[in-house]
Every structure is written in C-alpha cells, then in structure tokens.
C-alpha cells in the first residue's frame, strides 16, 4: 500500500514530537444554545488580541501547520480577521468553525481573499422547526444556510457537519441532499459527548443502538462515517506499540482563557499559555507527558480486545468515564454495531446486546 504524503508527515511529526495541528477556541460565547453543546457559554475569561497573536507566533515556532479556529461563535470576536490574517501570514492551513449566522458578503470576500481552506457549519436538520429547536435560536437554519451560500459563491470549501441525536436522526439523508445541493461536503457525527465539566446528562440525546446500526450500515454514508461490517483483524506489535489517537501526540487544544489540553474532548488541563510558553507546556507538562506515554498495549481492557486495530476509542471520553487508559463505552458501542462482535470491555461488563448506548457516568 502506498503511504500518502500526509501519512508520512504525521509519522515524522509523531517521531519528532511536533504539534502538527492545534485547535484554538477564541471564545465560548455564542448566539446559539445548542441542546447538546459541551461548552460553558457563561465563561468570559478570554485571551486578548495581543495574547492570541503571540500564541500564534509561538505555535508557528513549535511546528504547528494545521490550525482550527473555533468557539463558541468566532464572529462574536471583533478581532477575528486580525487573528486570521496573522494565522495566514504564518502560513497555517486554517479551518474555521462557525454557525454561519453572522456571515455577510464582505466576510465571505475576506475569508476567500485570506485563502481559508475550509469553513465548517453545523446543520442539524433541513426542517427549521427541528434545527432551530436544537440551536434554541429561531431563524438560525435560514441564516446558516445563507452563510453557506455566500461562502460557496466565493469558492470557499464548506463542510456541513450533522451531529445526529434522537431529535434529528431521521433527517440525515435530507441534510446530505441539502449539502449536495449547496455544493458542500457532508459529515455526520453520531456521538453526543459529556459537558467539559463532567455533566453527562446531555448524553441522553444519543440515538438508540438500532438507530446507530442504521447509520453505520447506511451505504449512502460510506465515507461520511466509518461504515463497515468486516470482523476485526489480527493484532500485532505494530498496533500494540501504536498511539491511541493524535491527542497530545501531534495535536492539542487551547481554550479561550489560554489553558492547553490534549484535545477539545479531553479536559485534562496541562498548563496555561498566560503562565508558560506554549512550547514548554507541549514538551514538558507532566500531564501531557503522561498522555503521550500511553500506547495501545497499555490500555486497560482494550489491549486484549480484537477491535483494537480498528476501534475509534477516544481517550478523552475514556478519561471522563474515569480512566484515560480504559475503554470508552460510546466507542465500544460503535465497534459492536459496526461488526456485531462485542468488545472485550462489553464482555467483561456482561453488557447484553440490544440495550442501547451505554451512558457515561461522569468525569474523573
């Protein structure tokens, strides 16, 4: 099999300990109140423009290439384009996440002129009554769709992200058709994650096991989600010596207040760029080093699992369940519905098939 350029770059970054990609949230403020959102919209402690620009300079020196700029809603920051201009001047490959409701013609023109590679906008349903009920913002679907039209009209690559919950599970085909009509890419995400503070109540929005099966076995979604039914393959040393995911290895997350985490879904604070240089946190934080020390063979209940080589296990979700070296019940569920074969953790817990998603119990 031919190794792609990005695979070679990622492997080199992993070997050298380079933070190839970074996710930077500019704010937790948002004009929408999505029912499944895991962020604390009440937090107002945000880095200043000068602090963010300095952080971008530090990231560039550390080797960051791919930068996700997100929130909250990024267009609530009046300095957004100042930040994006610096990011592009530093030659970051920039992806912006927004709900698109504030986008205007001039904004689309500026994003195109800057060469922003991708803009991601979440669309939950083609039906306003469903989408707007999820965002809790009347008229938000119409405004988001208009934002997408403005972006594509200026040649900007748009990705429509469809987080699937009980409320909108039946609308995914129509949302995908809408994406095709608008000239946008389409992705689905069938997992609602706990709040960063550990509140797991929102995971009750996750779809049933039967619905999850229909998503993963939907041939029209191949490429949009990991759809396959083949049994797991053999586990060898190359898999056991591998890293669970890129979090803390070649990627990280920086919150609006400057806190650094292995990933946006891995709420293990490793330091703050207001107190330490980004490079120092990345290279020397004891917590970051602990995350980086974990290999597949070190995973409790996972290293002996036949799904190890194909599992999408999220260490952040595992951490919020109580053990960053343990299984993630949501990902065990996905592995089971893809293949019909129980995971090692499911067998140990005697979780019978057909009960639906295992709900996450809370943060460590």
mmCIF file of C-alpha atoms in Angstrom, residues 2-354:
data_model
loop_
_atom_site.group_PDB
_atom_site.id
_atom_site.type_symbol
_atom_site.label_atom_id
_atom_site.label_comp_id
_atom_site.label_asym_id
_atom_site.label_seq_id
_atom_site.Cartn_x
_atom_site.Cartn_y
_atom_site.Cartn_z
ATOM 1 C CA UNK A 2 1.357 3.417 -0.940
ATOM 2 C CA UNK A 3 1.878 5.740 2.004
ATOM 3 C CA UNK A 4 0.324 9.151 1.404
ATOM 4 C CA UNK A 5 2.259 12.371 1.905
ATOM 5 C CA UNK A 6 0.129 13.294 4.932
ATOM 6 C CA UNK A 7 0.720 9.891 6.496
ATOM 7 C CA UNK A 8 4.467 10.429 6.127
ATOM 8 C CA UNK A 9 4.222 13.952 7.557
ATOM 9 C CA UNK A 10 2.145 12.717 10.506
ATOM 10 C CA UNK A 11 4.572 9.883 11.194
ATOM 11 C CA UNK A 12 7.509 12.310 11.132
ATOM 12 C CA UNK A 13 5.692 14.732 13.460
ATOM 13 C CA UNK A 14 4.968 11.884 15.867
ATOM 14 C CA UNK A 15 8.604 10.787 15.875
ATOM 15 C CA UNK A 16 9.872 14.335 16.469
ATOM 16 C CA UNK A 17 7.147 15.290 18.966
ATOM 17 C CA UNK A 18 5.835 18.124 16.813
ATOM 18 C CA UNK A 19 2.331 19.536 17.439
ATOM 19 C CA UNK A 20 1.284 19.270 13.818
ATOM 20 C CA UNK A 21 -2.237 20.555 14.441
ATOM 21 C CA UNK A 22 -3.875 22.779 17.030
ATOM 22 C CA UNK A 23 -7.477 23.639 17.834
ATOM 23 C CA UNK A 24 -7.910 27.164 19.192
ATOM 24 C CA UNK A 25 -11.206 28.348 20.636
ATOM 25 C CA UNK A 26 -11.381 32.142 20.617
ATOM 26 C CA UNK A 27 -14.482 32.381 22.808
ATOM 27 C CA UNK A 28 -17.127 30.252 24.499
ATOM 28 C CA UNK A 29 -19.722 32.971 23.884
ATOM 29 C CA UNK A 30 -22.356 32.008 21.341
ATOM 30 C CA UNK A 31 -25.635 33.338 19.976
ATOM 31 C CA UNK A 32 -26.999 29.789 19.875
ATOM 32 C CA UNK A 33 -27.692 27.451 22.793
ATOM 33 C CA UNK A 34 -27.469 24.029 21.195
ATOM 34 C CA UNK A 35 -29.037 21.397 23.432
ATOM 35 C CA UNK A 36 -26.074 19.034 23.014
ATOM 36 C CA UNK A 37 -23.233 21.558 23.407
ATOM 37 C CA UNK A 38 -20.466 20.562 25.829
ATOM 38 C CA UNK A 39 -19.040 24.082 26.326
ATOM 39 C CA UNK A 40 -19.637 26.576 29.128
ATOM 40 C CA UNK A 41 -21.114 29.604 27.378
ATOM 41 C CA UNK A 42 -21.051 31.588 30.598
ATOM 42 C CA UNK A 43 -17.239 31.794 30.685
ATOM 43 C CA UNK A 44 -15.967 35.246 29.724
ATOM 44 C CA UNK A 45 -12.249 34.884 30.500
ATOM 45 C CA UNK A 46 -10.734 35.257 27.031
ATOM 46 C CA UNK A 47 -7.237 35.976 25.818
ATOM 47 C CA UNK A 48 -6.728 39.431 24.381
ATOM 48 C CA UNK A 49 -5.876 40.058 20.748
ATOM 49 C CA UNK A 50 -2.213 40.567 21.652
ATOM 50 C CA UNK A 51 -2.124 37.317 23.642
ATOM 51 C CA UNK A 52 -3.633 35.328 20.783
ATOM 52 C CA UNK A 53 -1.299 36.825 18.183
ATOM 53 C CA UNK A 54 1.673 35.996 20.400
ATOM 54 C CA UNK A 55 0.335 32.448 20.845
ATOM 55 C CA UNK A 56 0.087 32.038 17.064
ATOM 56 C CA UNK A 57 3.744 33.090 16.750
ATOM 57 C CA UNK A 58 4.694 30.521 19.399
ATOM 58 C CA UNK A 59 2.681 27.795 17.689
ATOM 59 C CA UNK A 60 4.382 28.506 14.382
ATOM 60 C CA UNK A 61 7.811 28.187 16.001
ATOM 61 C CA UNK A 62 6.740 24.883 17.569
ATOM 62 C CA UNK A 63 5.802 23.432 14.193
ATOM 63 C CA UNK A 64 2.018 23.751 14.072
ATOM 64 C CA UNK A 65 0.813 23.512 10.479
ATOM 65 C CA UNK A 66 -2.935 22.911 10.721
ATOM 66 C CA UNK A 67 -4.999 25.355 12.776
ATOM 67 C CA UNK A 68 -8.689 25.067 13.634
ATOM 68 C CA UNK A 69 -10.176 28.385 14.764
ATOM 69 C CA UNK A 70 -13.441 27.853 16.589
ATOM 70 C CA UNK A 71 -15.646 28.773 19.530
ATOM 71 C CA UNK A 72 -18.359 29.420 20.744
ATOM 72 C CA UNK A 73 -19.136 31.639 17.817
ATOM 73 C CA UNK A 74 -15.950 33.117 16.355
ATOM 74 C CA UNK A 75 -17.742 36.067 14.736
ATOM 75 C CA UNK A 76 -18.506 37.403 18.221
ATOM 76 C CA UNK A 77 -14.808 38.328 18.388
ATOM 77 C CA UNK A 78 -14.404 41.749 16.689
ATOM 78 C CA UNK A 79 -10.714 40.911 16.163
ATOM 79 C CA UNK A 80 -11.463 37.695 14.235
ATOM 80 C CA UNK A 81 -9.980 38.871 10.956
ATOM 81 C CA UNK A 82 -6.906 40.316 12.686
ATOM 82 C CA UNK A 83 -6.323 36.837 14.123
ATOM 83 C CA UNK A 84 -6.985 35.076 10.814
ATOM 84 C CA UNK A 85 -4.682 37.451 8.960
ATOM 85 C CA UNK A 86 -1.831 36.656 11.350
ATOM 86 C CA UNK A 87 -2.551 32.932 11.084
ATOM 87 C CA UNK A 88 -2.373 33.015 7.296
ATOM 88 C CA UNK A 89 0.738 35.238 7.343
ATOM 89 C CA UNK A 90 2.342 32.476 9.418
ATOM 90 C CA UNK A 91 1.275 30.024 6.693
ATOM 91 C CA UNK A 92 -1.069 27.993 8.859
ATOM 92 C CA UNK A 93 -3.556 25.840 6.970
ATOM 93 C CA UNK A 94 -6.678 27.338 8.562
ATOM 94 C CA UNK A 95 -10.103 25.811 9.112
ATOM 95 C CA UNK A 96 -12.822 27.944 10.679
ATOM 96 C CA UNK A 97 -15.804 26.587 12.597
ATOM 97 C CA UNK A 98 -18.821 28.891 12.823
ATOM 98 C CA UNK A 99 -22.588 28.617 12.862
ATOM 99 C CA UNK A 100 -22.637 30.994 9.900
ATOM 100 C CA UNK A 101 -25.462 33.148 11.181
ATOM 101 C CA UNK A 102 -23.392 36.346 11.251
ATOM 102 C CA UNK A 103 -21.768 35.866 7.839
ATOM 103 C CA UNK A 104 -22.215 38.676 5.342
ATOM 104 C CA UNK A 105 -20.975 39.228 1.802
ATOM 105 C CA UNK A 106 -17.952 41.224 2.952
ATOM 106 C CA UNK A 107 -16.985 38.472 5.407
ATOM 107 C CA UNK A 108 -17.102 35.811 2.700
ATOM 108 C CA UNK A 109 -14.953 38.006 0.464
ATOM 109 C CA UNK A 110 -12.347 38.473 3.191
ATOM 110 C CA UNK A 111 -12.247 34.767 4.058
ATOM 111 C CA UNK A 112 -11.732 33.933 0.380
ATOM 112 C CA UNK A 113 -9.011 36.561 -0.006
ATOM 113 C CA UNK A 114 -7.179 35.104 3.004
ATOM 114 C CA UNK A 115 -7.233 31.629 1.498
ATOM 115 C CA UNK A 116 -9.100 29.986 4.370
ATOM 116 C CA UNK A 117 -9.109 26.317 3.383
ATOM 117 C CA UNK A 118 -12.368 25.221 4.929
ATOM 118 C CA UNK A 119 -15.324 26.562 6.882
ATOM 119 C CA UNK A 120 -17.415 24.088 8.884
ATOM 120 C CA UNK A 121 -21.029 24.846 9.741
ATOM 121 C CA UNK A 122 -23.362 22.540 11.659
ATOM 122 C CA UNK A 123 -26.762 21.842 10.144
ATOM 123 C CA UNK A 124 -28.940 19.584 12.262
ATOM 124 C CA UNK A 125 -31.978 19.271 10.006
ATOM 125 C CA UNK A 126 -33.448 20.538 6.757
ATOM 126 C CA UNK A 127 -36.567 21.374 8.765
ATOM 127 C CA UNK A 128 -36.449 24.752 10.565
ATOM 128 C CA UNK A 129 -38.625 23.506 13.395
ATOM 129 C CA UNK A 130 -36.086 20.762 14.173
ATOM 130 C CA UNK A 131 -32.825 22.656 13.551
ATOM 131 C CA UNK A 132 -33.985 25.781 15.394
ATOM 132 C CA UNK A 133 -35.258 23.717 18.329
ATOM 133 C CA UNK A 134 -31.769 22.178 18.692
ATOM 134 C CA UNK A 135 -29.977 25.543 18.455
ATOM 135 C CA UNK A 136 -32.691 27.256 20.505
ATOM 136 C CA UNK A 137 -32.330 30.208 18.135
ATOM 137 C CA UNK A 138 -35.378 30.957 15.952
ATOM 138 C CA UNK A 139 -34.445 31.571 12.329
ATOM 139 C CA UNK A 140 -30.968 30.069 12.743
ATOM 140 C CA UNK A 141 -31.356 27.481 9.953
ATOM 141 C CA UNK A 142 -32.219 30.136 7.360
ATOM 142 C CA UNK A 143 -29.289 32.321 8.444
ATOM 143 C CA UNK A 144 -26.823 29.418 8.472
ATOM 144 C CA UNK A 145 -27.895 28.303 5.004
ATOM 145 C CA UNK A 146 -27.485 31.838 3.694
ATOM 146 C CA UNK A 147 -23.985 31.897 5.166
ATOM 147 C CA UNK A 148 -23.138 28.665 3.356
ATOM 148 C CA UNK A 149 -24.409 30.085 0.067
ATOM 149 C CA UNK A 150 -22.239 33.176 0.481
ATOM 150 C CA UNK A 151 -19.145 31.083 1.201
ATOM 151 C CA UNK A 152 -19.575 28.671 -1.704
ATOM 152 C CA UNK A 153 -20.315 31.583 -4.041
ATOM 153 C CA UNK A 154 -16.822 32.860 -3.225
ATOM 154 C CA UNK A 155 -15.205 29.489 -3.818
ATOM 155 C CA UNK A 156 -14.688 28.581 -0.168
ATOM 156 C CA UNK A 157 -14.837 24.876 0.666
ATOM 157 C CA UNK A 158 -17.671 24.346 3.145
ATOM 158 C CA UNK A 159 -18.309 21.282 5.301
ATOM 159 C CA UNK A 160 -21.770 20.712 6.697
ATOM 160 C CA UNK A 161 -21.467 18.812 9.976
ATOM 161 C CA UNK A 162 -24.548 16.862 11.020
ATOM 162 C CA UNK A 163 -24.474 15.831 14.687
ATOM 163 C CA UNK A 164 -27.092 13.109 14.961
ATOM 164 C CA UNK A 165 -29.318 12.958 18.020
ATOM 165 C CA UNK A 166 -32.685 11.499 18.855
ATOM 166 C CA UNK A 167 -34.386 14.688 17.650
ATOM 167 C CA UNK A 168 -32.931 14.687 14.133
ATOM 168 C CA UNK A 169 -31.840 11.103 13.447
ATOM 169 C CA UNK A 170 -34.296 10.644 10.594
ATOM 170 C CA UNK A 171 -33.210 13.797 8.803
ATOM 171 C CA UNK A 172 -29.642 12.831 7.873
ATOM 172 C CA UNK A 173 -30.448 11.838 4.266
ATOM 173 C CA UNK A 174 -32.229 15.128 3.648
ATOM 174 C CA UNK A 175 -29.351 17.102 5.194
ATOM 175 C CA UNK A 176 -26.896 15.252 2.970
ATOM 176 C CA UNK A 177 -29.037 16.066 -0.077
ATOM 177 C CA UNK A 178 -29.083 19.691 1.051
ATOM 178 C CA UNK A 179 -25.282 19.681 1.283
ATOM 179 C CA UNK A 180 -25.048 18.314 -2.262
ATOM 180 C CA UNK A 181 -27.432 20.996 -3.491
ATOM 181 C CA UNK A 182 -25.337 23.714 -1.825
ATOM 182 C CA UNK A 183 -22.028 22.323 -3.121
ATOM 183 C CA UNK A 184 -20.784 21.485 0.376
ATOM 184 C CA UNK A 185 -19.071 18.448 1.847
ATOM 185 C CA UNK A 186 -21.127 16.424 4.332
ATOM 186 C CA UNK A 187 -20.051 14.637 7.509
ATOM 187 C CA UNK A 188 -22.043 13.013 10.281
ATOM 188 C CA UNK A 189 -21.203 12.535 13.936
ATOM 189 C CA UNK A 190 -23.403 10.103 15.879
ATOM 190 C CA UNK A 191 -21.921 10.804 19.322
ATOM 191 C CA UNK A 192 -23.036 13.395 21.861
ATOM 192 C CA UNK A 193 -20.251 13.922 24.387
ATOM 193 C CA UNK A 194 -20.461 14.982 28.054
ATOM 194 C CA UNK A 195 -20.088 18.581 29.144
ATOM 195 C CA UNK A 196 -16.478 19.575 29.776
ATOM 196 C CA UNK A 197 -17.346 19.989 33.467
ATOM 197 C CA UNK A 198 -18.357 16.341 33.621
ATOM 198 C CA UNK A 199 -22.158 16.623 33.389
ATOM 199 C CA UNK A 200 -23.212 13.563 31.427
ATOM 200 C CA UNK A 201 -26.928 14.341 31.209
ATOM 201 C CA UNK A 202 -26.700 15.512 27.608
ATOM 202 C CA UNK A 203 -25.554 12.043 26.519
ATOM 203 C CA UNK A 204 -29.207 11.033 26.909
ATOM 204 C CA UNK A 205 -29.607 12.698 23.498
ATOM 205 C CA UNK A 206 -27.589 9.890 21.891
ATOM 206 C CA UNK A 207 -29.500 7.740 19.433
ATOM 207 C CA UNK A 208 -30.579 4.210 20.238
ATOM 208 C CA UNK A 209 -28.445 1.211 19.301
ATOM 209 C CA UNK A 210 -30.887 0.340 16.495
ATOM 210 C CA UNK A 211 -30.563 3.835 15.024
ATOM 211 C CA UNK A 212 -26.781 3.732 15.376
ATOM 212 C CA UNK A 213 -26.752 0.469 13.441
ATOM 213 C CA UNK A 214 -28.777 2.042 10.659
ATOM 214 C CA UNK A 215 -26.265 4.906 10.454
ATOM 215 C CA UNK A 216 -23.173 2.725 10.290
ATOM 216 C CA UNK A 217 -24.740 0.335 7.790
ATOM 217 C CA UNK A 218 -26.185 3.036 5.543
ATOM 218 C CA UNK A 219 -24.379 2.599 2.212
ATOM 219 C CA UNK A 220 -25.140 6.200 1.234
ATOM 220 C CA UNK A 221 -22.971 7.389 4.150
ATOM 221 C CA UNK A 222 -19.822 5.436 3.282
ATOM 222 C CA UNK A 223 -17.025 7.971 3.512
ATOM 223 C CA UNK A 224 -19.071 10.216 5.781
ATOM 224 C CA UNK A 225 -18.826 7.813 8.721
ATOM 225 C CA UNK A 226 -16.708 4.698 9.163
ATOM 226 C CA UNK A 227 -19.193 2.174 7.762
ATOM 227 C CA UNK A 228 -18.043 -1.418 7.673
ATOM 228 C CA UNK A 229 -19.171 -4.832 8.843
ATOM 229 C CA UNK A 230 -15.972 -6.841 8.429
ATOM 230 C CA UNK A 231 -14.687 -8.577 11.570
ATOM 231 C CA UNK A 232 -11.642 -7.093 13.328
ATOM 232 C CA UNK A 233 -8.223 -8.076 12.027
ATOM 233 C CA UNK A 234 -5.240 -9.636 13.777
ATOM 234 C CA UNK A 235 -3.440 -7.615 16.453
ATOM 235 C CA UNK A 236 0.327 -7.375 16.094
ATOM 236 C CA UNK A 237 3.129 -5.400 17.747
ATOM 237 C CA UNK A 238 2.773 -2.514 15.306
ATOM 238 C CA UNK A 239 -0.766 -1.976 16.603
ATOM 239 C CA UNK A 240 0.128 -2.582 20.260
ATOM 240 C CA UNK A 241 3.006 -0.100 20.037
ATOM 241 C CA UNK A 242 0.805 2.484 18.329
ATOM 242 C CA UNK A 243 -0.712 5.580 19.906
ATOM 243 C CA UNK A 244 -4.419 5.622 20.798
ATOM 244 C CA UNK A 245 -5.049 8.847 18.839
ATOM 245 C CA UNK A 246 -3.303 12.106 17.955
ATOM 246 C CA UNK A 247 -4.405 13.922 21.145
ATOM 247 C CA UNK A 248 -1.284 15.045 22.985
ATOM 248 C CA UNK A 249 0.935 13.322 20.434
ATOM 249 C CA UNK A 250 0.659 15.520 17.336
ATOM 250 C CA UNK A 251 -2.308 17.731 18.248
ATOM 251 C CA UNK A 252 -3.666 19.809 21.109
ATOM 252 C CA UNK A 253 -6.399 22.214 22.125
ATOM 253 C CA UNK A 254 -6.154 25.720 23.559
ATOM 254 C CA UNK A 255 -9.189 27.168 25.344
ATOM 255 C CA UNK A 256 -10.186 30.862 25.199
ATOM 256 C CA UNK A 257 -8.525 31.507 28.568
ATOM 257 C CA UNK A 258 -5.203 30.035 27.414
ATOM 258 C CA UNK A 259 -5.478 26.598 29.038
ATOM 259 C CA UNK A 260 -3.857 23.822 26.999
ATOM 260 C CA UNK A 261 -5.407 20.364 26.743
ATOM 261 C CA UNK A 262 -4.546 17.247 24.714
ATOM 262 C CA UNK A 263 -7.828 17.676 22.811
ATOM 263 C CA UNK A 264 -11.068 19.659 22.948
ATOM 264 C CA UNK A 265 -12.776 16.471 24.186
ATOM 265 C CA UNK A 266 -10.033 15.630 26.686
ATOM 266 C CA UNK A 267 -10.483 18.014 29.667
ATOM 267 C CA UNK A 268 -7.101 17.376 31.286
ATOM 268 C CA UNK A 269 -5.504 20.788 31.782
ATOM 269 C CA UNK A 270 -1.775 20.672 31.037
ATOM 270 C CA UNK A 271 -0.877 24.312 31.590
ATOM 271 C CA UNK A 272 -1.765 27.841 30.535
ATOM 272 C CA UNK A 273 -0.016 29.921 27.885
ATOM 273 C CA UNK A 274 -0.572 33.017 30.025
ATOM 274 C CA UNK A 275 1.807 31.465 32.556
ATOM 275 C CA UNK A 276 4.170 29.338 30.442
ATOM 276 C CA UNK A 277 5.327 29.340 26.825
ATOM 277 C CA UNK A 278 3.342 27.048 24.548
ATOM 278 C CA UNK A 279 6.471 25.037 23.675
ATOM 279 C CA UNK A 280 7.264 24.444 27.343
ATOM 280 C CA UNK A 281 3.763 23.114 28.006
ATOM 281 C CA UNK A 282 3.835 20.923 24.921
ATOM 282 C CA UNK A 283 7.279 19.491 25.647
ATOM 283 C CA UNK A 284 7.396 19.315 29.420
ATOM 284 C CA UNK A 285 3.948 19.326 31.027
ATOM 285 C CA UNK A 286 3.787 16.226 33.290
ATOM 286 C CA UNK A 287 0.174 15.630 32.292
ATOM 287 C CA UNK A 288 0.923 15.961 28.590
ATOM 288 C CA UNK A 289 3.854 13.585 29.001
ATOM 289 C CA UNK A 290 1.617 11.106 30.798
ATOM 290 C CA UNK A 291 -0.862 11.164 27.934
ATOM 291 C CA UNK A 292 1.995 10.814 25.470
ATOM 292 C CA UNK A 293 3.394 7.801 27.302
ATOM 293 C CA UNK A 294 0.283 5.705 26.720
ATOM 294 C CA UNK A 295 0.404 3.157 23.909
ATOM 295 C CA UNK A 296 -2.247 0.742 22.784
ATOM 296 C CA UNK A 297 -0.701 -2.104 24.757
ATOM 297 C CA UNK A 298 -1.160 -0.045 27.961
ATOM 298 C CA UNK A 299 -4.934 0.268 27.633
ATOM 299 C CA UNK A 300 -6.884 -1.479 30.356
ATOM 300 C CA UNK A 301 -9.407 -3.844 28.843
ATOM 301 C CA UNK A 302 -8.519 -2.707 25.330
ATOM 302 C CA UNK A 303 -5.063 -4.113 24.649
ATOM 303 C CA UNK A 304 -6.511 -7.624 24.525
ATOM 304 C CA UNK A 305 -9.616 -6.635 22.533
ATOM 305 C CA UNK A 306 -9.989 -7.935 18.991
ATOM 306 C CA UNK A 307 -11.235 -4.488 17.920
ATOM 307 C CA UNK A 308 -8.013 -2.720 18.943
ATOM 308 C CA UNK A 309 -6.737 -2.172 15.409
ATOM 309 C CA UNK A 310 -9.987 -0.639 14.108
ATOM 310 C CA UNK A 311 -11.568 0.949 17.193
ATOM 311 C CA UNK A 312 -12.233 4.697 17.227
ATOM 312 C CA UNK A 313 -11.648 4.830 21.009
ATOM 313 C CA UNK A 314 -11.479 8.402 22.311
ATOM 314 C CA UNK A 315 -9.080 8.768 25.269
ATOM 315 C CA UNK A 316 -10.890 11.950 26.292
ATOM 316 C CA UNK A 317 -14.196 10.132 26.643
ATOM 317 C CA UNK A 318 -12.395 7.335 28.478
ATOM 318 C CA UNK A 319 -10.903 9.944 30.836
ATOM 319 C CA UNK A 320 -14.354 11.386 31.532
ATOM 320 C CA UNK A 321 -15.530 7.880 32.364
ATOM 321 C CA UNK A 322 -12.775 7.653 34.976
ATOM 322 C CA UNK A 323 -9.673 6.191 33.307
ATOM 323 C CA UNK A 324 -7.733 7.606 30.369
ATOM 324 C CA UNK A 325 -6.206 4.155 29.951
ATOM 325 C CA UNK A 326 -9.582 2.461 29.924
ATOM 326 C CA UNK A 327 -12.284 1.881 27.330
ATOM 327 C CA UNK A 328 -14.748 4.467 26.054
ATOM 328 C CA UNK A 329 -18.213 2.947 26.284
ATOM 329 C CA UNK A 330 -19.508 5.041 23.384
ATOM 330 C CA UNK A 331 -16.721 3.740 21.150
ATOM 331 C CA UNK A 332 -17.249 0.168 22.348
ATOM 332 C CA UNK A 333 -20.836 0.618 21.237
ATOM 333 C CA UNK A 334 -19.736 1.813 17.808
ATOM 334 C CA UNK A 335 -17.349 -1.122 17.389
ATOM 335 C CA UNK A 336 -20.155 -3.528 18.261
ATOM 336 C CA UNK A 337 -22.743 -2.064 15.894
ATOM 337 C CA UNK A 338 -20.241 -1.969 13.037
ATOM 338 C CA UNK A 339 -19.340 -5.632 13.324
ATOM 339 C CA UNK A 340 -21.800 -7.422 15.566
ATOM 340 C CA UNK A 341 -18.860 -8.542 17.722
ATOM 341 C CA UNK A 342 -18.767 -7.485 21.372
ATOM 342 C CA UNK A 343 -15.686 -5.697 22.642
ATOM 343 C CA UNK A 344 -13.578 -7.030 25.488
ATOM 344 C CA UNK A 345 -14.954 -4.332 27.817
ATOM 345 C CA UNK A 346 -18.532 -5.272 26.932
ATOM 346 C CA UNK A 347 -17.818 -8.921 27.648
ATOM 347 C CA UNK A 348 -16.204 -8.058 30.968
ATOM 348 C CA UNK A 349 -19.174 -5.924 31.946
ATOM 349 C CA UNK A 350 -21.639 -8.536 30.666
ATOM 350 C CA UNK A 351 -23.417 -5.854 28.664
ATOM 351 C CA UNK A 352 -26.129 -7.687 26.722
ATOM 352 C CA UNK A 353 -26.774 -6.731 23.116
ATOM 353 C CA UNK A 354 -29.810 -4.610 22.431
#
